[in-house]
Short mmCIF file of C-alpha atoms in Angstrom, two decimals:
data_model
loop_
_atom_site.label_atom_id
_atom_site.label_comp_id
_atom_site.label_asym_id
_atom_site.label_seq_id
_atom_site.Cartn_x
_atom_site.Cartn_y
_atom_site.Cartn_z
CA UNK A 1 -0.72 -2.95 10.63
CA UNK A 2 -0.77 -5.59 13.44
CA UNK A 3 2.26 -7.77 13.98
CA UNK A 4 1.10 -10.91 12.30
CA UNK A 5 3.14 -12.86 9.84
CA UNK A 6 1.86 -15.54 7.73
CA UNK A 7 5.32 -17.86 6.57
CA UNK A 8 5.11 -20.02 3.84
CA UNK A 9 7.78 -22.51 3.59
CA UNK A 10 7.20 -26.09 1.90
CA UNK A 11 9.52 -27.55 4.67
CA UNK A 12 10.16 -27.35 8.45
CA UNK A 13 13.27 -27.70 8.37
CA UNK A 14 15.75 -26.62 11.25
CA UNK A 15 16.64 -23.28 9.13
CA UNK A 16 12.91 -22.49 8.69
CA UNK A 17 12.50 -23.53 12.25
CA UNK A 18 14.97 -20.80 13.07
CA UNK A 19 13.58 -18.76 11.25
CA UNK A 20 10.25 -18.63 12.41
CA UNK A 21 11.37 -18.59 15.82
CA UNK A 22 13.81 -15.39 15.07
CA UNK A 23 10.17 -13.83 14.08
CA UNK A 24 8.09 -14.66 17.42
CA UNK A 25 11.26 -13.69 19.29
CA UNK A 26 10.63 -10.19 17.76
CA UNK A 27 7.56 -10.43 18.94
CA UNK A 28 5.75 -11.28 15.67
CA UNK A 29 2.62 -13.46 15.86
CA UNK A 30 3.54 -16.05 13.02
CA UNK A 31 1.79 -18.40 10.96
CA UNK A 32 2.73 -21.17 9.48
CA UNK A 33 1.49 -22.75 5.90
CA UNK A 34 2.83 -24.90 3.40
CA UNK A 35 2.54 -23.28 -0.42
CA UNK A 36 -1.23 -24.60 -0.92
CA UNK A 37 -3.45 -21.74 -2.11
CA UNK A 38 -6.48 -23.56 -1.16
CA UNK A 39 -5.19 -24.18 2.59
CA UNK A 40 -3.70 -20.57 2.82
CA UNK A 41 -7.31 -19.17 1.31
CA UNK A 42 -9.13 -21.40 4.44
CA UNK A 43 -6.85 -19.42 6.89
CA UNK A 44 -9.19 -16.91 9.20
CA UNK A 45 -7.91 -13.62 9.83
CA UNK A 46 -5.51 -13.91 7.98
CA UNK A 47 -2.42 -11.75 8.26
CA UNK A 48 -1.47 -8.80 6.26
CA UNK A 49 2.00 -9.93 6.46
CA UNK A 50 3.61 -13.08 3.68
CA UNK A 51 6.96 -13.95 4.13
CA UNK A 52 7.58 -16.98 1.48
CA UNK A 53 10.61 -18.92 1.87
CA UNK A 54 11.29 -20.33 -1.84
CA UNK A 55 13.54 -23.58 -1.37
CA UNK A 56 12.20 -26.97 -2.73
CA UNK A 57 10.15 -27.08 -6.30
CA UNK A 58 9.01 -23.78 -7.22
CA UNK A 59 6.50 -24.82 -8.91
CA UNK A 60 3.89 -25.64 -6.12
CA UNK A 61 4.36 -21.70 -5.47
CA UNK A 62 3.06 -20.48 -8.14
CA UNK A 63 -0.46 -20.83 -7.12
CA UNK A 64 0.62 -19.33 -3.85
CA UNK A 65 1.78 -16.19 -4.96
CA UNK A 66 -0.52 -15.56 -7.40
CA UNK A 67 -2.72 -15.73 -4.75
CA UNK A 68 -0.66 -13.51 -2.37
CA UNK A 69 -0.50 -11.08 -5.89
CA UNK A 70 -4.40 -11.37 -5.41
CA UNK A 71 -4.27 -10.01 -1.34
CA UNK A 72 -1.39 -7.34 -1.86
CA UNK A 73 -3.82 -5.76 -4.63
CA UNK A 74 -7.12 -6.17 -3.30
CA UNK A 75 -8.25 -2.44 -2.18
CA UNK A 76 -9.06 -0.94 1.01
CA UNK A 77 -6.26 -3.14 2.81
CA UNK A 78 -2.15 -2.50 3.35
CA UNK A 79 -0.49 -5.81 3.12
CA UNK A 80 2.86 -6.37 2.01
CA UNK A 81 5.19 -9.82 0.87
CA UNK A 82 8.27 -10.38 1.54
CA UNK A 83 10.85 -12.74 -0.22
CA UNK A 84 13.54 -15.31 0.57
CA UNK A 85 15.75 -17.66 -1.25
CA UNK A 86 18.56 -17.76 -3.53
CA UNK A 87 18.40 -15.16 -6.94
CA UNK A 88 17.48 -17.54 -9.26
CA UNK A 89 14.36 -18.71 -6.86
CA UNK A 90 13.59 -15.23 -6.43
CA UNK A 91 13.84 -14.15 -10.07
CA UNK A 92 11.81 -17.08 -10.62
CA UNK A 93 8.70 -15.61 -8.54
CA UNK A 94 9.04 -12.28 -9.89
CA UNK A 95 7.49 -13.83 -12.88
CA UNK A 96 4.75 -14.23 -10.78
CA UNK A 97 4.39 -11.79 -8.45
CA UNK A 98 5.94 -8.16 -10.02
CA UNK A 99 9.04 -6.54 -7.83
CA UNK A 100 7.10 -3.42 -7.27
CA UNK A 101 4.76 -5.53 -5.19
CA UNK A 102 7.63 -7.30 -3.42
CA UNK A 103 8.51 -4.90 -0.60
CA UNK A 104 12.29 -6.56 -0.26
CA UNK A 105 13.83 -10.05 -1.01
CA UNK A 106 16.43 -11.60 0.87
CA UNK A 107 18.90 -14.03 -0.71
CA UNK A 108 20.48 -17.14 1.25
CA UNK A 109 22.39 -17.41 3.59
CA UNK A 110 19.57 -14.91 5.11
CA UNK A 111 20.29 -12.74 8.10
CA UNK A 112 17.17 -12.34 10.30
CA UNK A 113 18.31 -9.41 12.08
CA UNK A 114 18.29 -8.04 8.25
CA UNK A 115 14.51 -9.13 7.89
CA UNK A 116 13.10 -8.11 11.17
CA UNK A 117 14.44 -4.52 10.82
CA UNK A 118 13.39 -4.31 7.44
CA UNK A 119 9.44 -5.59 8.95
CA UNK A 120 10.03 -2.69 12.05
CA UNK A 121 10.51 -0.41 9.58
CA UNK A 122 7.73 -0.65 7.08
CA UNK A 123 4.85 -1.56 9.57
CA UNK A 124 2.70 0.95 9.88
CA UNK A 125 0.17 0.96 13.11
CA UNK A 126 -3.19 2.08 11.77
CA UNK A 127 -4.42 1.53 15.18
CA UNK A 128 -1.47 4.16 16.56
CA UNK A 129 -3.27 7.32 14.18
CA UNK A 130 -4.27 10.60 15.84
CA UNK A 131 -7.30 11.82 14.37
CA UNK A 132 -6.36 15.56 12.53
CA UNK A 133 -2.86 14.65 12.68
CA UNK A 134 -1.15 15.61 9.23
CA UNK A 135 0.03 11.99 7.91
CA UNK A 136 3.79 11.97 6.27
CA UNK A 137 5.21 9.44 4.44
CA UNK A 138 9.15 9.49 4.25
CA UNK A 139 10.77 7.55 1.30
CA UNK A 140 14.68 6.71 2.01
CA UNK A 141 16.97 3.70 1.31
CA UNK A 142 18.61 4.71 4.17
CA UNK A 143 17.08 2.69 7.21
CA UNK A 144 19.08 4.86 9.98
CA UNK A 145 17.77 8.02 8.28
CA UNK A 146 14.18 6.50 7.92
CA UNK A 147 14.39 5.72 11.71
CA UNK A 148 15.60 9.01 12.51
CA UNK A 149 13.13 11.38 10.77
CA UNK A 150 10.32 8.95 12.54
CA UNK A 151 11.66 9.66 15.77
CA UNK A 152 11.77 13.01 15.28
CA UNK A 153 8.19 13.74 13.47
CA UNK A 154 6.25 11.29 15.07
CA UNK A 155 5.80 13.49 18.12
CA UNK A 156 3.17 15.77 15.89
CA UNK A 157 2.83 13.69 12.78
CA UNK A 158 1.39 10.36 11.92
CA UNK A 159 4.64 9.21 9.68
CA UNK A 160 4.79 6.21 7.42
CA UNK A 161 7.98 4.80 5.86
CA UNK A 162 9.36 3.32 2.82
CA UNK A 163 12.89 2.37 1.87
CA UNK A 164 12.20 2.79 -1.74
CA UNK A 165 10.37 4.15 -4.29
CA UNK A 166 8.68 1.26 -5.50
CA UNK A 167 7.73 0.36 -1.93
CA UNK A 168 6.30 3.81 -1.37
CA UNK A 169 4.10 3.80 -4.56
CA UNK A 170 2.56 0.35 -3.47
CA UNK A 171 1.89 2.21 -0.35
CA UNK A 172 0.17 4.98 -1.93
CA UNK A 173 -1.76 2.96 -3.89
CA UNK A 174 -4.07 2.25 -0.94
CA UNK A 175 -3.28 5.29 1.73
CA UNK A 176 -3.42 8.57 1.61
CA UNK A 177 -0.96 10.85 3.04
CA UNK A 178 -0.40 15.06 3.02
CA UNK A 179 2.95 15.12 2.35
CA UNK A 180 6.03 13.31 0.97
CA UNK A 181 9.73 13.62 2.00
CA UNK A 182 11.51 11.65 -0.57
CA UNK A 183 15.16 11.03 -0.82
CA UNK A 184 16.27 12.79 -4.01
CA UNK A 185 19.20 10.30 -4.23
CA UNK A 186 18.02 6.42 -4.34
CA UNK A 187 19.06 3.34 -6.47
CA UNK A 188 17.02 1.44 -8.73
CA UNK A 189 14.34 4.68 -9.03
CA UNK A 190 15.91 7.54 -8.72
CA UNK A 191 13.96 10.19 -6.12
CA UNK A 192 13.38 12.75 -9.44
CA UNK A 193 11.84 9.49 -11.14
CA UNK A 194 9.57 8.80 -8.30
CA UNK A 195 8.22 12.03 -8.39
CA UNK A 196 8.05 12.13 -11.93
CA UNK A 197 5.76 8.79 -11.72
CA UNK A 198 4.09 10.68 -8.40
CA UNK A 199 3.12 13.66 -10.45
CA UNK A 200 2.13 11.15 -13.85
CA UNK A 201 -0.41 9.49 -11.80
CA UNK A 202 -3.77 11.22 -10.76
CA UNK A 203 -4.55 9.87 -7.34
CA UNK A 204 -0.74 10.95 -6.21
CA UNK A 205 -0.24 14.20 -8.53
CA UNK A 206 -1.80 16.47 -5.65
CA UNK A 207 0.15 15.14 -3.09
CA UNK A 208 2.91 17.57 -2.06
CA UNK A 209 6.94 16.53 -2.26
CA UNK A 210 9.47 17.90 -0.14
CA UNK A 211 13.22 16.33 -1.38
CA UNK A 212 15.52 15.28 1.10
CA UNK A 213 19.14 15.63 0.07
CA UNK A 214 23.25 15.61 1.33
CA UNK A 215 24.32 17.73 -0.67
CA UNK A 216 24.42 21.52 -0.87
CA UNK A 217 26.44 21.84 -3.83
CA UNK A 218 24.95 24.45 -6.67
CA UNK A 219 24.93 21.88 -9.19
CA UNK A 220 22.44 19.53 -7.06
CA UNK A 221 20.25 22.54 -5.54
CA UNK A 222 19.60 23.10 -9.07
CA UNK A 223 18.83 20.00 -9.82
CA UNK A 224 16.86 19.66 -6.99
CA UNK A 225 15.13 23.17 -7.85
CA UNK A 226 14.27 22.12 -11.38
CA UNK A 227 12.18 19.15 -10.84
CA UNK A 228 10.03 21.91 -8.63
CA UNK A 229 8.84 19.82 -5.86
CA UNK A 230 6.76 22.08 -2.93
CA UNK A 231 10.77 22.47 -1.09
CA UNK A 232 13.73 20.61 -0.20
CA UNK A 233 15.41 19.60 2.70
CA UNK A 234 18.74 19.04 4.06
CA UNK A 235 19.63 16.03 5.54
CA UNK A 236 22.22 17.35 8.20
CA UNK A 237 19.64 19.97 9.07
CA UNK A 238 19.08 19.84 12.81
CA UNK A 239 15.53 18.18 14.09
CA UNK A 240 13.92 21.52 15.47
CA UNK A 241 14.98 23.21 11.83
CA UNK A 242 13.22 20.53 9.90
CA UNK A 243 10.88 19.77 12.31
CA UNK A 244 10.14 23.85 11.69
CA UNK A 245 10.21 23.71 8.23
CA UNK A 246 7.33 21.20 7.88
CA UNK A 247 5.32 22.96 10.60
CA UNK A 248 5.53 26.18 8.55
CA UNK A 249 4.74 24.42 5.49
CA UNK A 250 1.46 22.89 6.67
CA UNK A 251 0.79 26.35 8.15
CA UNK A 252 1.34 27.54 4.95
CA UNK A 253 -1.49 25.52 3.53
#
């Protein structure tokens, strides 16, 4: 996915100003658009990107995100929305746009260092792919650990990230990977209800799911165990261990 933002805002007002320059500091290409499907439809190229800044009256966004709704679903194409403004304004466009396809809201007072991690994280470079690499999404709500098992897999794996389960089922829903590490313990969806919803579905049910967990205790092992995913992980394991473990289980294959 290419660095380009498209920021919707109904004002350009110093915040949103800020804002916008936080972004091209970061080196995103942003652009701008009031919330006017028809102008945001005559955009060319248009980015993959939608960060909508909900301040003002809500209702010229509905149009606007039900348009956005339109994009994020359309097949063949990864594109992803984010949310700001305050929880009632961001309640308010779930009604239009469902929270599974939101891939994280940010209530004011924003902090941008909050939203441009949060972009880092979840772009994914098609354009960076290895052919015959093995492609490996990792689902965590932990940001340090998603950064961390990147670093160390992305040496022989293409490796995709998702800081929840929602997020990573929206991804899935238009890429195809050949394994999943998923967090076993996340809030909101727990990682045994993910995979429950993983193995429910037909076009994910064949994909194979490694847990990631803390803890070693019997109790969660067991848990773990139960839910019979292809293995699980350790967190604390060291990088050549896991990096090991997923070798042999592709060799395995």
């Amino acid at each position: 996915m290419e660095r380009r933002i498209l920021f919707v805002s109904e004002t350009q007002n110093f915040l949103v100003t800020a804002m916008i320059k936080a972004l091209k500091d970061a080196r995103f290409d942003v652009t701008t658009a009031e919330p006017d499907m028809v102008e945001i439809s005559l955009i060319e190229n248009i980015p993959d990107i939608y960060v909508v800044y909900l301040e003002g009256d809500l209702n010229k966004f509905n149009g606007t995100l039900k348009y956005i709704k339109k994009l994020i679903t359309t097949e063949g194409k990864d594109r992803v929305l984010y949310l700001i403004g305050n929880p009632m304004e961001i309640d308010a466009a779930y009604e239009v746009v469902p929270k599974a396809l939101v891939s994280a809201a940010f209530s004011r007072p924003v902090n941008m260092k909050d939203v441009i991690n949060k972009l880092n994280i979840l772009i994914t470079s098609e354009e960076g792919m290895t052919p015959g690499m093995k492609r490996i999404l990792v689902v965590d709500d932990d940001s340090v650990m998603l950064r961390t098992m990147k670093t160390w897999l992305s040496k022989r794996y293409d490796v995709y990230m998702a800081n929840s389960g929602m997020n990573a089922i929206q991804f899935l829903t238009q890429n195809h990977v050949d394994l999943i590490l998923l967090d076993y313990e996340m809030p909101v969806a727990s990682g045994l209800q993910v995979f429950e919803m993983l193995k429910n579905d037909e076009k994910t049910a064949n994909i194979p799911v490694i847990f990631l967990t803390s803890k070693d205790d019997k109790e969660t092992v067991m848990k773990v165990l139960a839910a019979k995913p292809e293995k699980y992980l350790l967190k604390s394991m060291e990088p050549e261990a896991l990096l090991k473990t997923v070798d042999d289980f592709f060799k395995g294959k």
